[in-house]
Short mmCIF file of C-alpha atoms and ligand atoms in Angstrom, two decimals:
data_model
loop_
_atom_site.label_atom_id
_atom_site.label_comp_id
_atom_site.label_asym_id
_atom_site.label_seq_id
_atom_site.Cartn_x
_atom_site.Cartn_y
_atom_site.Cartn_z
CA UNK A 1 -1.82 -14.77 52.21
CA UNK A 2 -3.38 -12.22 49.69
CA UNK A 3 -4.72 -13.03 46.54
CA UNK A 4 -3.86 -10.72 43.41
CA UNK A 5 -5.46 -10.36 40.27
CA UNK A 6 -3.01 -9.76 37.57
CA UNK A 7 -4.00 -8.45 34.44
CA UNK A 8 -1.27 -9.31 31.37
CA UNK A 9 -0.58 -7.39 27.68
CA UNK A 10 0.69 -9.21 25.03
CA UNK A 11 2.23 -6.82 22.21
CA UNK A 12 2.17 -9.11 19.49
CA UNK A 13 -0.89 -9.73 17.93
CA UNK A 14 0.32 -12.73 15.89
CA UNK A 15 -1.22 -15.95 15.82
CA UNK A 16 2.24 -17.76 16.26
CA UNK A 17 3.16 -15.54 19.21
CA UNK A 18 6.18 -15.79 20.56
CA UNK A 19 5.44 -13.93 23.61
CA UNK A 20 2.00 -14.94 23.95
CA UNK A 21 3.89 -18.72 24.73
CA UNK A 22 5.71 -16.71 27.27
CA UNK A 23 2.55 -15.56 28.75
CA UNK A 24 1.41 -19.18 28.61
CA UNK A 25 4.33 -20.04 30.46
CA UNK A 26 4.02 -17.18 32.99
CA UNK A 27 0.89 -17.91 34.16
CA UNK A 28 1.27 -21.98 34.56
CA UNK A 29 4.72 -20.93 36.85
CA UNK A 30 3.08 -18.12 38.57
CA UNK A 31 2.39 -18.34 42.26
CA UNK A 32 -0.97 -19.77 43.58
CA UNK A 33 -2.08 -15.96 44.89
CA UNK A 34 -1.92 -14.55 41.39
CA UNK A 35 -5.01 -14.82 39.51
CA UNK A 36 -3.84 -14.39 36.01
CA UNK A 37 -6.10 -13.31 33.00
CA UNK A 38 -5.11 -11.74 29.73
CA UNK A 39 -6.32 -7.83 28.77
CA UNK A 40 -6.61 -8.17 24.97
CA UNK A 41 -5.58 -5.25 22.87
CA UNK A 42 -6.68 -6.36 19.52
CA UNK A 43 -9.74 -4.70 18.59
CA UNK A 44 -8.95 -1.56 20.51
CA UNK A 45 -8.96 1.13 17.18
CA UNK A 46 -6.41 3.47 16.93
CA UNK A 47 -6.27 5.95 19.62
CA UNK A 48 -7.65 9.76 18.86
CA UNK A 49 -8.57 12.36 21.34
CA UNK A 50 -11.65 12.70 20.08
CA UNK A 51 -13.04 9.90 21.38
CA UNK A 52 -12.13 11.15 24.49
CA UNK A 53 -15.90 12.68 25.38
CA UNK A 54 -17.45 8.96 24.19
CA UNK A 55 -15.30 5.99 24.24
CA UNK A 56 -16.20 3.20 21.76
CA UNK A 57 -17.12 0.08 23.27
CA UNK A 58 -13.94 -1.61 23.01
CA UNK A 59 -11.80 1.01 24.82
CA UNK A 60 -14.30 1.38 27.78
CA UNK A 61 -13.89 -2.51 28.11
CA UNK A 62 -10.14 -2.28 28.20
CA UNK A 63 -10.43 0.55 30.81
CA UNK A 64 -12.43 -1.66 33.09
CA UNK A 65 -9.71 -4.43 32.99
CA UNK A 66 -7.59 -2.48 33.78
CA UNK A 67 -9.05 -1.13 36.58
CA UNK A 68 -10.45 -4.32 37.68
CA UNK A 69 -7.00 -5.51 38.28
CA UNK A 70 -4.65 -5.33 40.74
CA UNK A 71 -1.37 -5.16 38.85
CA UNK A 72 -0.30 -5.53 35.29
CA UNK A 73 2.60 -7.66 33.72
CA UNK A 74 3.23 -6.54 30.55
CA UNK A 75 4.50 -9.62 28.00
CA UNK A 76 5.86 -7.90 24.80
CA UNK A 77 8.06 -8.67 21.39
CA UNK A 78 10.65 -5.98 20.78
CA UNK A 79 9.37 -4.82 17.37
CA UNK A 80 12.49 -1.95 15.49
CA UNK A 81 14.41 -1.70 18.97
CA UNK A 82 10.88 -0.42 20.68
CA UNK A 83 7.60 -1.99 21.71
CA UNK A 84 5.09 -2.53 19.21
CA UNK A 85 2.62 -0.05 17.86
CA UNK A 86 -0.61 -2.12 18.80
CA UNK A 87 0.67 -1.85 22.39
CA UNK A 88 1.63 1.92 22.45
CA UNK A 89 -1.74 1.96 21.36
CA UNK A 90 -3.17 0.50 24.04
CA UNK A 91 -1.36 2.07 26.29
CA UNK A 92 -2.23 5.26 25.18
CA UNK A 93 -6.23 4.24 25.63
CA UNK A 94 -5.33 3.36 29.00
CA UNK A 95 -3.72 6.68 29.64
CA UNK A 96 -6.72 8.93 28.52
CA UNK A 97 -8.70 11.01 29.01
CA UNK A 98 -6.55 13.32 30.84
CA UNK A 99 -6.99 12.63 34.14
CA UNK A 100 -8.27 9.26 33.67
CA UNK A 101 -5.05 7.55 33.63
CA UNK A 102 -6.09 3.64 34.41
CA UNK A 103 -1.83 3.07 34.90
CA UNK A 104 -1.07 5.44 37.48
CA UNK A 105 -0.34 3.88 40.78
CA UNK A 106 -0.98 0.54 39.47
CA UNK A 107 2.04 -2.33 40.00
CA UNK A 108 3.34 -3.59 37.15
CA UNK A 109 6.20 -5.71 35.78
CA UNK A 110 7.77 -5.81 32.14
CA UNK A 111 9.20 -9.19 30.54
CA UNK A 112 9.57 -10.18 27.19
CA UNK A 113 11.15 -12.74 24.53
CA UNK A 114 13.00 -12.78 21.05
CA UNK A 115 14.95 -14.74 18.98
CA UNK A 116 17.26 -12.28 19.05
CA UNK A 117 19.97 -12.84 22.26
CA UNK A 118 19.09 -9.65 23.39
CA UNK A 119 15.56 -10.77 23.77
CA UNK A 120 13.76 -7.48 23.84
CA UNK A 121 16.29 -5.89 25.82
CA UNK A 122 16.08 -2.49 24.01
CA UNK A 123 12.13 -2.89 23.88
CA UNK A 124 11.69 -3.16 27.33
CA UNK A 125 13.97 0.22 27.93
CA UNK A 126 11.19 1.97 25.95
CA UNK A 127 8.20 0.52 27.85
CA UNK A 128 10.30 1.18 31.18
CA UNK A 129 10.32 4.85 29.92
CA UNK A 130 6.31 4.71 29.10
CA UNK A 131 5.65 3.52 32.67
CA UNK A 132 7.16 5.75 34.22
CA UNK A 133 5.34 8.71 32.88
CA UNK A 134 1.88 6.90 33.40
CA UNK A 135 3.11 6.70 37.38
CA UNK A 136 2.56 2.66 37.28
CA UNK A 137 5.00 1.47 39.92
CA UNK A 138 7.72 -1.02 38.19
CA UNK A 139 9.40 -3.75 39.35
CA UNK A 140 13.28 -3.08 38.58
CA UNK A 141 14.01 -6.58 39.15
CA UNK A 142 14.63 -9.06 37.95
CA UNK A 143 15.00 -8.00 34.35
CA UNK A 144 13.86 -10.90 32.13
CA UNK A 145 14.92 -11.14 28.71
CA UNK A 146 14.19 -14.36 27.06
CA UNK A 147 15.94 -15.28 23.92
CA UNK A 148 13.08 -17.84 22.45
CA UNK A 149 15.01 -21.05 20.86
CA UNK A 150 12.85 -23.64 19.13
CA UNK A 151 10.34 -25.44 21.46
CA UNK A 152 11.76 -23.69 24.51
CA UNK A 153 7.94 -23.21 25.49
CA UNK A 154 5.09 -25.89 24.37
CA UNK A 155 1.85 -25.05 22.91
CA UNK A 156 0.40 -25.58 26.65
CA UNK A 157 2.74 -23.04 27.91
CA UNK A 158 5.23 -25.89 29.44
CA UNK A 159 9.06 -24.62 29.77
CA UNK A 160 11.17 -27.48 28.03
CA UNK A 161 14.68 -26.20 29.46
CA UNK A 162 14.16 -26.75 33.25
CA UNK A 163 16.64 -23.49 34.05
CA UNK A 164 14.23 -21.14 32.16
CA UNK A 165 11.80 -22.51 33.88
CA UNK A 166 13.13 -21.73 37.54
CA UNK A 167 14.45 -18.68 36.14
CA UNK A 168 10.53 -17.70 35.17
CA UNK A 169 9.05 -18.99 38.82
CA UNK A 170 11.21 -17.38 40.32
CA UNK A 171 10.05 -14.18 38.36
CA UNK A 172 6.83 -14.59 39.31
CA UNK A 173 7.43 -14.98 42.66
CA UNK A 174 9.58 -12.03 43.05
CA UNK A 175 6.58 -10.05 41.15
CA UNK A 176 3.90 -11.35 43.95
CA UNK A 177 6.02 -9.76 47.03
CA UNK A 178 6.51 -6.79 44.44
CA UNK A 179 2.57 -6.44 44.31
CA UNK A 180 1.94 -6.96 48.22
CA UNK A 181 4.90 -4.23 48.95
CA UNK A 182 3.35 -1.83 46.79
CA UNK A 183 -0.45 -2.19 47.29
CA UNK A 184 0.42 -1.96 50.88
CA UNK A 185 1.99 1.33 50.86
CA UNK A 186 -0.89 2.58 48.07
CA UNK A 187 -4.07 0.23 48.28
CA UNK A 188 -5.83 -0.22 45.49
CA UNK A 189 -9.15 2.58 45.19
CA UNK A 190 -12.43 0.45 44.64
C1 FNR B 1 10.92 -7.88 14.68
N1 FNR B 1 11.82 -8.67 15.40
C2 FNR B 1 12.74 -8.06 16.24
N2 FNR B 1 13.47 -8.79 17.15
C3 FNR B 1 14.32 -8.16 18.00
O1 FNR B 1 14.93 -8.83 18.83
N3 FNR B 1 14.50 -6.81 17.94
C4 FNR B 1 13.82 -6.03 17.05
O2 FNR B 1 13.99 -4.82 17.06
C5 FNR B 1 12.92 -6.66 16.16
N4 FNR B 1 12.20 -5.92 15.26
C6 FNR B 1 11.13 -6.49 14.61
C7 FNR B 1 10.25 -5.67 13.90
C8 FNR B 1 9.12 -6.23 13.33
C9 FNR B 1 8.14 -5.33 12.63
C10 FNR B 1 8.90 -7.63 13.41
C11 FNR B 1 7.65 -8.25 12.79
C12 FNR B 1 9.78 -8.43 14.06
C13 FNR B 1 11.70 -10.14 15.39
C14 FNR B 1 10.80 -10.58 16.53
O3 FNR B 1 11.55 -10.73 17.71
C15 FNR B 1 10.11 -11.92 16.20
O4 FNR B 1 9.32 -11.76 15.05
C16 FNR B 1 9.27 -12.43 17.35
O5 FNR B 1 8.68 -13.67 16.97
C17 FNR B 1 8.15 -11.44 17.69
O6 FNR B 1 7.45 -11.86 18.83
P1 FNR B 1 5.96 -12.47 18.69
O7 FNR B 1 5.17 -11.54 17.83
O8 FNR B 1 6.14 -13.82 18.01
O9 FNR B 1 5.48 -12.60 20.08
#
């Protein structure tokens, strides 16, 4: 069976993340074809089209992961019923410059947890709507939204509640056919 690098974006930048436990968790359940690996989108300075004619270092890097990757699962707080600014950011380095766009055509997925029992619902409407404009096929389901209860997820990225847990494989798995269907149709340019 194919092997698939995955590529994942944590909004938060916090070092208590929330969603970075998620991620944790994401990549202990996900199939053994996914080779997971985080993108990091901290140092990445704001975005500015005039950096468009010479990238700084950090943003070239970012580019290359993304490009390196076969599909992208984005992990992401809902910050003020939207995603948060240090990921539009990103994304908006990824999109640029025109023409450029590192996104388009590339698989990706959207999941996300809050305290909150709408668990980044609302969020993950706005990234949807992002996507979708930087052409990166989306997997429509299953829609995850995790409402994060105290020591649902261990430091080590273990799922305590053995339902979330299945719910989350099961996630992952659905993601890996997702991958394989669409790389098939539009392989990956090397
Ligand atoms: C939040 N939080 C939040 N939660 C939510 O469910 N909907 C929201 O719109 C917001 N808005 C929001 C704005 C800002 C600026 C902050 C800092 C927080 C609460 C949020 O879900 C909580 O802080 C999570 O712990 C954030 O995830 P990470 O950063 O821990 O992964």
């Amino acid at each position: 069976m194919a092997r698939y690098e995955v590529g994942y974006l944590v909004g938060s930048l916090s070092s208590q993340s929330i969603n970075r436990k998620l991620a944790l968790a994401l990549t202990r359940l996900a199939p053994p074809q996914l080779d997971m690996r985080e993108i990091p989108i901290r140092d990445l300075p704001l975005y500015c089209y005039d950096y468009d004619a010479d990238f700084p270092e950090s943003a070239k890097k970012f580019k290359e992961a993304i490009a390196s990757i076969d599909a992208v699962l984005f992990v992401t707080p809902e910050y003020n019923r939207s995603i948060p600014g240090a990921l539009k950011n990103a994304i908006d380095w990824g999109s640029r410059p025109y023409g450029q766009n590192s996104f388009s055509r590339k698989p990706s997925a959207v999941i996300g947890t809050s305290p909150g029992s709408i668990g980044t619902a609302v969020g993950q409407q706005h990234l949807r709507s992002i996507l979708s404009f930087c052409n990166s096929p989306q997997m429509n389901a299953p829609e995850a939204y995790i409402q994060f209860t105290p020591d649902l997820i261990k430091d080590d990225g273990e799922v305590t509640r053995a339902s979330t847990a299945q719910f989350l494989k099961d996630y992952m798995a659905e993601f890996q056919g997702f991958i394989q269907r669409v790389l098939t149709v539009l392989p990956r340019q090397r």
